[in-house]
PDB file of C-alpha atoms in Angstrom:
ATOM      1  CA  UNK A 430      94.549  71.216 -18.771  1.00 90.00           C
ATOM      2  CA  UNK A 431      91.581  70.721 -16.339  1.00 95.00           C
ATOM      3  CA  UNK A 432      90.240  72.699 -13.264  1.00 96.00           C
ATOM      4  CA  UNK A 433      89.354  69.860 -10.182  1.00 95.00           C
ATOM      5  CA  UNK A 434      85.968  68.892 -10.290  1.00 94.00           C
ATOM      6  CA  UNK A 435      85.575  70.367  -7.331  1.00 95.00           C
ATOM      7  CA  UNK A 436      85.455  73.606  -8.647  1.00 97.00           C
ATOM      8  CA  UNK A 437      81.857  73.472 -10.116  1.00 96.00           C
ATOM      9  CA  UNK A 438      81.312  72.076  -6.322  1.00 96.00           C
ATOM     10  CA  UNK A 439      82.254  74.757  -4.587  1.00 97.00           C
ATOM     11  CA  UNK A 440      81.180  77.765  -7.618  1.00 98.00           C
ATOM     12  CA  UNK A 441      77.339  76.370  -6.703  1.00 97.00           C
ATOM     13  CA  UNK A 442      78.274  76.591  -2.743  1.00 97.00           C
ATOM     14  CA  UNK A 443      78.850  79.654  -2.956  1.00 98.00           C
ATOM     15  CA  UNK A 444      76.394  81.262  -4.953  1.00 97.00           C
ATOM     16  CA  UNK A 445      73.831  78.967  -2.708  1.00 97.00           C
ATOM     17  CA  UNK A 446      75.150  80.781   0.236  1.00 97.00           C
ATOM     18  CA  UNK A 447      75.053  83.823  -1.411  1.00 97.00           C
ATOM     19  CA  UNK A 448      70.906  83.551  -1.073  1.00 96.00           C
ATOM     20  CA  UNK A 449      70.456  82.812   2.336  1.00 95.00           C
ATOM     21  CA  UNK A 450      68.966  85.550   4.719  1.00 92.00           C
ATOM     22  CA  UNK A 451      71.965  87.945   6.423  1.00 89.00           C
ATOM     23  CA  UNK A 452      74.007  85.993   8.885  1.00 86.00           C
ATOM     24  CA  UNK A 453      72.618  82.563   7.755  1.00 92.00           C
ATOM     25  CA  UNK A 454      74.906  79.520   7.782  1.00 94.00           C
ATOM     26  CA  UNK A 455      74.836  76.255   6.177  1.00 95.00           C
ATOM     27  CA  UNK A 456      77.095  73.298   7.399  1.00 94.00           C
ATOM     28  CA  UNK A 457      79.216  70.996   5.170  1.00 94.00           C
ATOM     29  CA  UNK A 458      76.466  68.321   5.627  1.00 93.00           C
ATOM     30  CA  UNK A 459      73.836  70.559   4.228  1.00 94.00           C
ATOM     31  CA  UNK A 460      75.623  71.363   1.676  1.00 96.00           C
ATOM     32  CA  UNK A 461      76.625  67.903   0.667  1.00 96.00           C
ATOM     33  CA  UNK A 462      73.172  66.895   0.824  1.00 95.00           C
ATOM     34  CA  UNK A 463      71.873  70.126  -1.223  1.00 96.00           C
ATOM     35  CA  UNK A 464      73.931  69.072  -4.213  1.00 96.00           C
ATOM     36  CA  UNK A 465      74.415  65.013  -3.501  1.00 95.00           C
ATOM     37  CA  UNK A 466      78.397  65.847  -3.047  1.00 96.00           C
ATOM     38  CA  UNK A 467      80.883  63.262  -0.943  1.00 96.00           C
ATOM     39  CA  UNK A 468      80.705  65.724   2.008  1.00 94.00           C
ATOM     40  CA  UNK A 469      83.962  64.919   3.709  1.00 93.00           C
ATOM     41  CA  UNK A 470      85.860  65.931   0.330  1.00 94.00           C
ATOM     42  CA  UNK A 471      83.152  69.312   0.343  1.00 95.00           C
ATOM     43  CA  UNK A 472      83.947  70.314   3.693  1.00 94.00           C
ATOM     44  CA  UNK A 473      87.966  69.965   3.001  1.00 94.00           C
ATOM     45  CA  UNK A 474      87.433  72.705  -0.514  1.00 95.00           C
ATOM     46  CA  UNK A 475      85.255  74.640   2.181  1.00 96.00           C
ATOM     47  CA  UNK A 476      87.875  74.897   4.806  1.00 95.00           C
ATOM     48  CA  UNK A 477      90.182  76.115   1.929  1.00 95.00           C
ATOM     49  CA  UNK A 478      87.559  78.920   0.657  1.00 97.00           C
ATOM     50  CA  UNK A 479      87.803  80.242   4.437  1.00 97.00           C
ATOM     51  CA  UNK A 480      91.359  80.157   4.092  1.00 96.00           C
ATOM     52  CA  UNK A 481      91.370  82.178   0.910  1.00 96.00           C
ATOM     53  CA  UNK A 482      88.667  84.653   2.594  1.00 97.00           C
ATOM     54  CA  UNK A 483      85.737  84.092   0.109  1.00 97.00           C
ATOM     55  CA  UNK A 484      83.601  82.023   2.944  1.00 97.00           C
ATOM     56  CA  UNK A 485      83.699  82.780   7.095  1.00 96.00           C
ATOM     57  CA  UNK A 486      83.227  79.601   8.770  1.00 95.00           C
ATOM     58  CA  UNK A 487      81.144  80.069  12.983  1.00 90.00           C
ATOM     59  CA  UNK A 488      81.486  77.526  15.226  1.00 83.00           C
ATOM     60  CA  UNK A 489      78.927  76.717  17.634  1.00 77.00           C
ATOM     61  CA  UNK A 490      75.551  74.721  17.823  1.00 74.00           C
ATOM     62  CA  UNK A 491      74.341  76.861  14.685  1.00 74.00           C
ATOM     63  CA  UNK A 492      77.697  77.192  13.211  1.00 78.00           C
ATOM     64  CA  UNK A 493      78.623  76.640   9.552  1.00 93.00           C
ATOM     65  CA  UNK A 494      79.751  78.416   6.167  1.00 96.00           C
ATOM     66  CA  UNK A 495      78.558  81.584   5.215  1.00 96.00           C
ATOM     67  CA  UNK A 496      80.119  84.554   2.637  1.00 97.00           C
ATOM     68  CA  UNK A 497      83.362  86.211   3.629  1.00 96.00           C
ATOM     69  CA  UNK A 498      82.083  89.212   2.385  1.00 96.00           C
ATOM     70  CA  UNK A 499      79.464  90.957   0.511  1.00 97.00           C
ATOM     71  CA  UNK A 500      78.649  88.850  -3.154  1.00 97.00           C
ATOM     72  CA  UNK A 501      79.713  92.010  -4.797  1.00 98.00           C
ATOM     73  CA  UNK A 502      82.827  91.694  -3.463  1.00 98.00           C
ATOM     74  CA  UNK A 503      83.636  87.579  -4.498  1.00 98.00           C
ATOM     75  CA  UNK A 504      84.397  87.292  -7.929  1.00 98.00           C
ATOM     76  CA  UNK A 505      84.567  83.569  -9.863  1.00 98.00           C
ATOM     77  CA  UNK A 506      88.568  84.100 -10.191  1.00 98.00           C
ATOM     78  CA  UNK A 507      88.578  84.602  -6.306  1.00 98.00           C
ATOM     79  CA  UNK A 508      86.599  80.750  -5.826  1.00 98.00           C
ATOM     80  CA  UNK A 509      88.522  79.099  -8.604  1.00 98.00           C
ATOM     81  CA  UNK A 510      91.689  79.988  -7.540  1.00 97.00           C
ATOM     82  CA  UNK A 511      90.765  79.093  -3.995  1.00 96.00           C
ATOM     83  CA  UNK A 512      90.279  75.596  -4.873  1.00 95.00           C
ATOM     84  CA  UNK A 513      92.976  75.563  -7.448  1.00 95.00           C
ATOM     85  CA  UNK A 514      95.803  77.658  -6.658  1.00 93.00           C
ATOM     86  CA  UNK A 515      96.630  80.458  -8.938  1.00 91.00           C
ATOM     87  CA  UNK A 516      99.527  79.168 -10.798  1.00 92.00           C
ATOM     88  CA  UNK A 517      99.721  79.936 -14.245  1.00 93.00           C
ATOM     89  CA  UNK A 518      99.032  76.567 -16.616  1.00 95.00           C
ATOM     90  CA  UNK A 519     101.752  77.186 -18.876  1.00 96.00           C
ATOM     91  CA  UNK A 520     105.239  75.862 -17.409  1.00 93.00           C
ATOM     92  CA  UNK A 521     108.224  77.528 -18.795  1.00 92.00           C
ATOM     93  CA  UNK A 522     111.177  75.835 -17.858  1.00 93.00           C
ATOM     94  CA  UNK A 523     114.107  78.098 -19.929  1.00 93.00           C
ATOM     95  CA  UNK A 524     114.643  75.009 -22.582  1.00 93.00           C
ATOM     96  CA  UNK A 525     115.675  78.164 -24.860  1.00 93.00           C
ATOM     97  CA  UNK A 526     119.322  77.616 -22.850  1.00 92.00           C
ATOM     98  CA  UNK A 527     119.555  73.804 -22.942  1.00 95.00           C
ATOM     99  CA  UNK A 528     121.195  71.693 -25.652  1.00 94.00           C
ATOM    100  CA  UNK A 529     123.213  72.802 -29.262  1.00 92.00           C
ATOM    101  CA  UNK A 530     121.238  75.689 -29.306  1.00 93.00           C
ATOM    102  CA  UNK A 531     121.366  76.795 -26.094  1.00 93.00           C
ATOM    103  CA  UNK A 532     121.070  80.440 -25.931  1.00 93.00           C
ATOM    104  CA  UNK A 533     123.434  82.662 -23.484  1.00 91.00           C
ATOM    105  CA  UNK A 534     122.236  83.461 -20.116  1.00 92.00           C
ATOM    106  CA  UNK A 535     122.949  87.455 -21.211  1.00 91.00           C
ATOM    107  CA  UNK A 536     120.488  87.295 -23.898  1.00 88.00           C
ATOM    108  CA  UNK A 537     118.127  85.605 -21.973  1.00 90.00           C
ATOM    109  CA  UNK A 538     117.436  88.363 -19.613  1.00 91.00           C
ATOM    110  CA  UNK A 539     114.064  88.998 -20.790  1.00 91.00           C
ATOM    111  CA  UNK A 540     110.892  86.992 -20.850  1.00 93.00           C
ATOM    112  CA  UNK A 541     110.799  84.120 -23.832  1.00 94.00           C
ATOM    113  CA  UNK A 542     108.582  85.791 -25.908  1.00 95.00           C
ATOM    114  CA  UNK A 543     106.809  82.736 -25.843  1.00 97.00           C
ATOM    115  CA  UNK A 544     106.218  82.261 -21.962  1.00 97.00           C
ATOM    116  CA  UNK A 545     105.020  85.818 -22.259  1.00 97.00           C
ATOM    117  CA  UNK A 546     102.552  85.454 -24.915  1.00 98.00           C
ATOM    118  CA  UNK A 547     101.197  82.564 -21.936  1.00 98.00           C
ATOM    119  CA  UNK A 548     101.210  84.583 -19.490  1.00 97.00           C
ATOM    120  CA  UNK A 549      98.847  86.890 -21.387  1.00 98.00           C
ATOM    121  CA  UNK A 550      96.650  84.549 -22.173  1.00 98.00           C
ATOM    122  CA  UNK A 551      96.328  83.249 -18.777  1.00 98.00           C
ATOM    123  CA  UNK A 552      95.760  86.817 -17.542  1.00 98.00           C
ATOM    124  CA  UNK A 553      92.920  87.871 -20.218  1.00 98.00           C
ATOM    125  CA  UNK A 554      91.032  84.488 -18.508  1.00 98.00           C
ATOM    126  CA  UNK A 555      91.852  85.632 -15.385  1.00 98.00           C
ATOM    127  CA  UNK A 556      90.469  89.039 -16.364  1.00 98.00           C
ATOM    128  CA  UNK A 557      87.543  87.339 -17.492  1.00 98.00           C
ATOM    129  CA  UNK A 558      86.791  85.701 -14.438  1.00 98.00           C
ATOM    130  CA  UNK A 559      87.397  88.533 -12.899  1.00 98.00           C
ATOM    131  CA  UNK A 560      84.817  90.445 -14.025  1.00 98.00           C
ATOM    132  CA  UNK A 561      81.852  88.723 -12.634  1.00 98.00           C
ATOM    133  CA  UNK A 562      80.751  88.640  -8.730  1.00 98.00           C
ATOM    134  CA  UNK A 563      78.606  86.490  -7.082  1.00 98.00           C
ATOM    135  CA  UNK A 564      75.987  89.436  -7.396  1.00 98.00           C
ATOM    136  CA  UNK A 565      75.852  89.724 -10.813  1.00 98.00           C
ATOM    137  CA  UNK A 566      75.542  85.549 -11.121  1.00 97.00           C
ATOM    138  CA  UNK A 567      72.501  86.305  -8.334  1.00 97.00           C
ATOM    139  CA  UNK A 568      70.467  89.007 -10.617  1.00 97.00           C
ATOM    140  CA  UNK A 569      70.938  86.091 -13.530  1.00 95.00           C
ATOM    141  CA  UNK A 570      68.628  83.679 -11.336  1.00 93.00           C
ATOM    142  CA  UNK A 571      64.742  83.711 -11.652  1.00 91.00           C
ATOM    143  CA  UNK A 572      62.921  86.192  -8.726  1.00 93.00           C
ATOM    144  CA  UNK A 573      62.220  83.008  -6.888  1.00 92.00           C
ATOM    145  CA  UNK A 574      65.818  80.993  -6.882  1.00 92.00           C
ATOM    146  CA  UNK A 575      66.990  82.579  -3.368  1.00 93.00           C
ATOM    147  CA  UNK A 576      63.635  81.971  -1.790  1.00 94.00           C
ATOM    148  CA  UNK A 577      63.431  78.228  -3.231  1.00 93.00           C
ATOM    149  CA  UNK A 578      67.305  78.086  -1.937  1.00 94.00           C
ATOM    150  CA  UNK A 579      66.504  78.767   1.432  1.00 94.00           C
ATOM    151  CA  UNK A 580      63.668  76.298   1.958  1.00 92.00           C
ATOM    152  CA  UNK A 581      65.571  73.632   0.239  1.00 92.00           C
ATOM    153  CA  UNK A 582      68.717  74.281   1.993  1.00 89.00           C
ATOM    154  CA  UNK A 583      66.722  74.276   5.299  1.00 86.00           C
ATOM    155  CA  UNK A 584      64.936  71.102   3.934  1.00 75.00           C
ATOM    156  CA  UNK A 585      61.490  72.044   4.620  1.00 63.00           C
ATOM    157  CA  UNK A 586      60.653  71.804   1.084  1.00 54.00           C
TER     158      UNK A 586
ATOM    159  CA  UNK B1068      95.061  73.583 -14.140  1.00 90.00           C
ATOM    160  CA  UNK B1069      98.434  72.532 -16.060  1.00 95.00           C
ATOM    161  CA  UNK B1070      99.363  72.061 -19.661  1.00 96.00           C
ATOM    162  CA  UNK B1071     101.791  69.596 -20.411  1.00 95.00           C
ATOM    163  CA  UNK B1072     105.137  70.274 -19.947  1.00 94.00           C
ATOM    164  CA  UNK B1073     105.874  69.225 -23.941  1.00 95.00           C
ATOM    165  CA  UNK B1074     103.849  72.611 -24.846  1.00 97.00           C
ATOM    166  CA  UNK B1075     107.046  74.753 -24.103  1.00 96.00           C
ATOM    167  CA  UNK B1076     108.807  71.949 -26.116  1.00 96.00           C
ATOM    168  CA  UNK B1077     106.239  72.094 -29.592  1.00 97.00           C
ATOM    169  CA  UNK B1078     105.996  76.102 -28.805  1.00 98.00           C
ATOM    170  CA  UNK B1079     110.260  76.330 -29.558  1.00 97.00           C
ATOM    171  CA  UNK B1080     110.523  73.491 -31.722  1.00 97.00           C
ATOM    172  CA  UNK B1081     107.563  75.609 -34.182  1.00 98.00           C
ATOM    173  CA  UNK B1082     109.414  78.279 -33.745  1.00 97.00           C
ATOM    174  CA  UNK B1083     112.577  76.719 -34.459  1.00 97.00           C
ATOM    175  CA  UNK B1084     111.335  75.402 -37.941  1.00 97.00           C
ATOM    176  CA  UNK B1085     109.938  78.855 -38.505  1.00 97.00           C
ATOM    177  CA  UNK B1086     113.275  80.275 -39.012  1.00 96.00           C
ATOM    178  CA  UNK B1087     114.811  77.281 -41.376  1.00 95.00           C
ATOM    179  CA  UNK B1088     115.375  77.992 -44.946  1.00 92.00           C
ATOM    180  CA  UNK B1089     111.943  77.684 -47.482  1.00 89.00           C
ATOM    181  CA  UNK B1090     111.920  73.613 -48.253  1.00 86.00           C
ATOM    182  CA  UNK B1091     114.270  72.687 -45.320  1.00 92.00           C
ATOM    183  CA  UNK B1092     113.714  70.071 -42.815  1.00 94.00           C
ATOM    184  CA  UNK B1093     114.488  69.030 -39.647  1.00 95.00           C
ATOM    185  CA  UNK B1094     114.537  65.684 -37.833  1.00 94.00           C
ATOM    186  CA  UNK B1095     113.208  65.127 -34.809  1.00 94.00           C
ATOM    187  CA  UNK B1096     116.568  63.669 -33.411  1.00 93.00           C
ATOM    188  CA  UNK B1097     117.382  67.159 -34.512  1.00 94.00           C
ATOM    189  CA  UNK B1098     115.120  69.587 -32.636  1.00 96.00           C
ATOM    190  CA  UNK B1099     115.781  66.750 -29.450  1.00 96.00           C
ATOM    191  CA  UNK B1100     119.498  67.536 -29.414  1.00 95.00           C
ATOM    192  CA  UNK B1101     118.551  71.162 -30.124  1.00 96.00           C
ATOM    193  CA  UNK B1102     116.762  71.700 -26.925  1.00 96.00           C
ATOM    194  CA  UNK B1103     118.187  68.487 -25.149  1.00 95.00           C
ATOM    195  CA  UNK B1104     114.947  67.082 -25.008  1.00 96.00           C
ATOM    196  CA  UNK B1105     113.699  62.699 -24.789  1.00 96.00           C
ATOM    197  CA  UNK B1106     113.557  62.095 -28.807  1.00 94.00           C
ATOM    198  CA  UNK B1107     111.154  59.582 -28.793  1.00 93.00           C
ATOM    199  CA  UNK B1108     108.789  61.716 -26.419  1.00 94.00           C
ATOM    200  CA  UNK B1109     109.185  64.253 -28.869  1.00 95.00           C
ATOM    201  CA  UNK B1110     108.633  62.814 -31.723  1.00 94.00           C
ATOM    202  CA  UNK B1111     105.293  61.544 -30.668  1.00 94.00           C
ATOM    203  CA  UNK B1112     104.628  65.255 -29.844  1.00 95.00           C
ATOM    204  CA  UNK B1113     105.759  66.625 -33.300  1.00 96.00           C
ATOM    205  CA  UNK B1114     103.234  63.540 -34.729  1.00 95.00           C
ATOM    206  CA  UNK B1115     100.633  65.675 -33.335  1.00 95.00           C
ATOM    207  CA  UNK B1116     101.512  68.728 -34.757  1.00 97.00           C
ATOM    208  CA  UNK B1117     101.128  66.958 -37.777  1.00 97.00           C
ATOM    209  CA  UNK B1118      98.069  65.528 -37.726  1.00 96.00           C
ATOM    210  CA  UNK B1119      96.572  68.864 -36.775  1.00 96.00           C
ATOM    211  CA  UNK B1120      98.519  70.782 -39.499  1.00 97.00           C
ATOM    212  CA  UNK B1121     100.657  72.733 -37.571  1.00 97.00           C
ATOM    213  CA  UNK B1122     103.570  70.606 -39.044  1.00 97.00           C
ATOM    214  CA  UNK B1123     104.421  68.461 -41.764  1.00 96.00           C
ATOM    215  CA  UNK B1124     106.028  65.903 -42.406  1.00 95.00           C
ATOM    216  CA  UNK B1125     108.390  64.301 -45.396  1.00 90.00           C
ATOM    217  CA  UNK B1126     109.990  60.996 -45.900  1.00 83.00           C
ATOM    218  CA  UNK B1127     113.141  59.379 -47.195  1.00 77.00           C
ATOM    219  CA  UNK B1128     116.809  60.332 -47.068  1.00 74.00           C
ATOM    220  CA  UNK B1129     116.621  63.739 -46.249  1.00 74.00           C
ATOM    221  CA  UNK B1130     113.371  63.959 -44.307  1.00 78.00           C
ATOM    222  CA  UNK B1131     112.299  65.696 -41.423  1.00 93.00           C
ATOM    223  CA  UNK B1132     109.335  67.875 -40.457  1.00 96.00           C
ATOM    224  CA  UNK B1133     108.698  71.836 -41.521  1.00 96.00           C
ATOM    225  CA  UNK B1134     106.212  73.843 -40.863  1.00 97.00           C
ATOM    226  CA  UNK B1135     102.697  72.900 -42.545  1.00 96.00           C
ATOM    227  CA  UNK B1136     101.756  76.358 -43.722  1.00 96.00           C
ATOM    228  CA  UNK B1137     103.378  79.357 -43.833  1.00 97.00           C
ATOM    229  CA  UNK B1138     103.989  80.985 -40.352  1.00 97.00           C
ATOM    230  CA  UNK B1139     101.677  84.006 -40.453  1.00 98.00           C
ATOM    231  CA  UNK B1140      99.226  81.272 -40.656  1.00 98.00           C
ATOM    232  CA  UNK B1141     100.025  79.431 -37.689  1.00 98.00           C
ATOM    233  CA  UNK B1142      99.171  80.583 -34.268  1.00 98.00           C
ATOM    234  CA  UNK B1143      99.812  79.845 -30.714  1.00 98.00           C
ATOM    235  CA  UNK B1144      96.242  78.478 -29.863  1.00 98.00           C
ATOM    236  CA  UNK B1145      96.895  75.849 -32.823  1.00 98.00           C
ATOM    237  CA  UNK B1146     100.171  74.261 -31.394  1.00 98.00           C
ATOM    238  CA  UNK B1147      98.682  74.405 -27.769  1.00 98.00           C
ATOM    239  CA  UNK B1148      95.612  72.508 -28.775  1.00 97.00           C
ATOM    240  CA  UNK B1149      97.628  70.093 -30.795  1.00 96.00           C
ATOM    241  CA  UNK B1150      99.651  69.253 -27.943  1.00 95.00           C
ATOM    242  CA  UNK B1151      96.675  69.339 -25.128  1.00 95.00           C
ATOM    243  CA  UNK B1152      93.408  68.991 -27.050  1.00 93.00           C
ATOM    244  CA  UNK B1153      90.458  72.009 -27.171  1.00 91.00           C
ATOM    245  CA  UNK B1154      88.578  71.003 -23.798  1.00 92.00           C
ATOM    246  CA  UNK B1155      87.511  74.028 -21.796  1.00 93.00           C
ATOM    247  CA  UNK B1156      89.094  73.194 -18.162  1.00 95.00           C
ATOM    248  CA  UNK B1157      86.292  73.805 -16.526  1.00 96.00           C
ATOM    249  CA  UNK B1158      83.754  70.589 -16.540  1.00 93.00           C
ATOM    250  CA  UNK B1159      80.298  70.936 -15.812  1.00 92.00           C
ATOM    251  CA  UNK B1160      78.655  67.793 -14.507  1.00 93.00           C
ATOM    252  CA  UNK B1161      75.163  69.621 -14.172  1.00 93.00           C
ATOM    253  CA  UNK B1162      75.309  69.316 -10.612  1.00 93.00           C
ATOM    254  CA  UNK B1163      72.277  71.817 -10.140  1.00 93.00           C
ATOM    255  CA  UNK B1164      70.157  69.264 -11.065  1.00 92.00           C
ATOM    256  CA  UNK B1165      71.285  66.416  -8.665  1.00 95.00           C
ATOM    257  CA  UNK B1166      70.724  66.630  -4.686  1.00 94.00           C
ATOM    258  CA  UNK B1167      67.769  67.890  -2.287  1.00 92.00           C
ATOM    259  CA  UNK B1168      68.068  71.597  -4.068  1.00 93.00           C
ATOM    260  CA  UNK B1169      67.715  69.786  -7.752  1.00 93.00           C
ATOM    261  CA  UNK B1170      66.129  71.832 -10.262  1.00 92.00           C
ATOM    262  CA  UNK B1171      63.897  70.640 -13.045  1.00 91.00           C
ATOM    263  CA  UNK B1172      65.040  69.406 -16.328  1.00 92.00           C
ATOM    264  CA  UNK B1173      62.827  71.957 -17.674  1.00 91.00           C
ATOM    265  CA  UNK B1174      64.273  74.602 -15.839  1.00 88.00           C
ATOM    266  CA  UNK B1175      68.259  73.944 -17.526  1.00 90.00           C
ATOM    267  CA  UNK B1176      67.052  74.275 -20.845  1.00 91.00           C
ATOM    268  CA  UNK B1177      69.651  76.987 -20.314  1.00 91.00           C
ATOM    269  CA  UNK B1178      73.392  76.608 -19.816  1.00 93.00           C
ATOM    270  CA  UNK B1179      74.165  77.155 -16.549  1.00 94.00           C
ATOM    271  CA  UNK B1180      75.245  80.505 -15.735  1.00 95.00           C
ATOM    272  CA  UNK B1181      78.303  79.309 -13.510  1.00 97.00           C
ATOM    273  CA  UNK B1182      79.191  76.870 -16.954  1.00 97.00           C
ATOM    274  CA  UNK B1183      78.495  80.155 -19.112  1.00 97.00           C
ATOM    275  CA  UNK B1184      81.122  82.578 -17.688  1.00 98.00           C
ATOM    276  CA  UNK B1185      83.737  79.693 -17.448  1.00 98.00           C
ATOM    277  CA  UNK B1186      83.215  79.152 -21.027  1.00 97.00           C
ATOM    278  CA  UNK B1187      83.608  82.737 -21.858  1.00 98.00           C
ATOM    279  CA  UNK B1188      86.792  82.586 -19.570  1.00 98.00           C
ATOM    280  CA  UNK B1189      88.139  79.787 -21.791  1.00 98.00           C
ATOM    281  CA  UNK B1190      87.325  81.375 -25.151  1.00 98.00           C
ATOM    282  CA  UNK B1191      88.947  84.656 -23.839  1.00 98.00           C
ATOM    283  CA  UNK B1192      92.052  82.687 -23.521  1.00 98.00           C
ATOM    284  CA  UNK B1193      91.895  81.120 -26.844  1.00 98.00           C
ATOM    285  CA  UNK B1194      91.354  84.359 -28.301  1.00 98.00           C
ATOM    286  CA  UNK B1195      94.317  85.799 -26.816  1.00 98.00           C
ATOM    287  CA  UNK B1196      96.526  83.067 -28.004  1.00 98.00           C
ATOM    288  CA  UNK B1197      94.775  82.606 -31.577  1.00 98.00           C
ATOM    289  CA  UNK B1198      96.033  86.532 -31.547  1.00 98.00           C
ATOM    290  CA  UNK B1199      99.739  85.677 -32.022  1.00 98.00           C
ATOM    291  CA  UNK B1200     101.312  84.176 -35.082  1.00 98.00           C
ATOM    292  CA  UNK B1201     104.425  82.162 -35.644  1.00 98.00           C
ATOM    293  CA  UNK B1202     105.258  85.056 -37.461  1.00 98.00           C
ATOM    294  CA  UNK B1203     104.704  87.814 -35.453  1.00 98.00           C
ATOM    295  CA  UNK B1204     107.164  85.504 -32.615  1.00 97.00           C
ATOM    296  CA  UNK B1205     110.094  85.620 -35.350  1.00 97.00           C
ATOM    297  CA  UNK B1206     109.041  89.521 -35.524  1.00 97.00           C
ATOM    298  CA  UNK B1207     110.109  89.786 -31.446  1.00 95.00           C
ATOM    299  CA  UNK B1208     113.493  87.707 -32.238  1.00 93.00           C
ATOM    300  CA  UNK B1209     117.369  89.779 -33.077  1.00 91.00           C
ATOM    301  CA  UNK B1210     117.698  90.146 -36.811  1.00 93.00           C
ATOM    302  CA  UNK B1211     120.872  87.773 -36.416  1.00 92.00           C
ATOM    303  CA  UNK B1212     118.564  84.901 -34.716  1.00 92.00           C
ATOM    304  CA  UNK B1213     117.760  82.910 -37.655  1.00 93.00           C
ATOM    305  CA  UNK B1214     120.971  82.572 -39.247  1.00 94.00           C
ATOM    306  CA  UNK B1215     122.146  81.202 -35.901  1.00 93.00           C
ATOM    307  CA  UNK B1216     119.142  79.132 -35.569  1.00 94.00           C
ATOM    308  CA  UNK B1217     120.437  77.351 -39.045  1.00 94.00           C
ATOM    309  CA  UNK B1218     123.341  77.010 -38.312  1.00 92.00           C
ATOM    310  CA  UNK B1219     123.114  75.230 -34.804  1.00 92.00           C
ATOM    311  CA  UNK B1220     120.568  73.196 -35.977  1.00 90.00           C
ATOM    312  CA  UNK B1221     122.734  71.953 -38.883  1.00 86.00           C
ATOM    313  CA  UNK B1222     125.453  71.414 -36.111  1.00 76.00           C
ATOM    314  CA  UNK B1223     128.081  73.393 -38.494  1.00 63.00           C
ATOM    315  CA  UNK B1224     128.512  76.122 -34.969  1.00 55.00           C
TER     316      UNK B1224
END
């Protein structure tokens, strides 16, 4: 069971665009460079955070990625299920009514208790992921991060 | 994110043994034509549940595997790490510290706060499984399930 790689990609994207001034944008390339990512693949997981709403993409001369929406508002779950898909890990695929013991499709109206013991588990990390925003990873940083971020980022430092 | 698709297979086939006489065994040509499943895929599978524990396993003439310890004992999180290992999903390849925004080694004495909540994540999903017993599954199943169980598995119904 692994998450892409690209997920601990695109978790530092966005809580590096989470520090730049109001209505700042940073392009794939800066990005790339920021972290020393392949940015073709980075701009592709970008395109699909704008898709899922966590990150607005502007075109234009100054164009580029910024939040969706406010950092309190973008939880981890939201960016790690925009670059993986939401799907549960856990396949169930009935085997309770294949072969000699294959139960009757009447008495296998409910859940497998098993599948749903899964799916609970998959929800309480979900939960869990849930629970933090971008914010709260931002008041975890040092005073200075955002203000280091920005002059990095800008590369005139 | 996926598990393999053998955990619904090790999940049922735990189960399975669960509900077998004290002292009885079952092959794993068995549990394969139990849940029509590839024997010799299985079998590697119910290896693993051995060497973790979960399962063991006795030889000559009327060998087979049971269950390693009694099922109150044995919980979900144990057969799903037998089957896929302990890793957390989530990888961290430090990328903070690699790229034009790189931070000082000095400055990640600390996990990474992005790495830190993804753990906690992970561990919230272990607990949740390492919550449910074999035993409290057989608890869930009709009183008139194991007898069945038995019987199909001895191929005498």
């Amino acid at each position: 069971m692994k998450l892409p790689v690209s997920t601990e990609w695109l978790l530092h994207c966005a809580t590096t665009l989470a520090q730049l001034d109001p209505g700042a944008t940073a392009s794939a390339a800066q990005l790339a460079q920021y972290y020393d990512l392949p940015a073709p693949y980075l701009a592709k997981q970008l395109q699909a955070l704008v898709r899922s709403g966590v990150l607005a993409a502007t075109t234009g001369p100054r164009g580029g990625f910024r939040l969706g929406r406010p950092a309190a508002e973008i939880t981890l779950l939201q960016i790690v299920e925009a670059v993986d898909g939401g799907a549960s890990p856990y396949e169930c695929r009935e085997i309770r009514q294949q072969g000699r013991g294959a139960l009757r499709p009447e008495d296998c109206r409910e859940t497998c208790v098993l599948a749903a013991k899964m799916a609970e588990a998959h929800e309480a990390w979900r939960s869990s992921l849930a629970a933090t925003s971008l914010a709260d990873v931002l008041a975890t940083l040092p005073a200075t991060a955002p203000e280091r971020t920005r002059r990095r980022m800008a590369g005139t430092a």
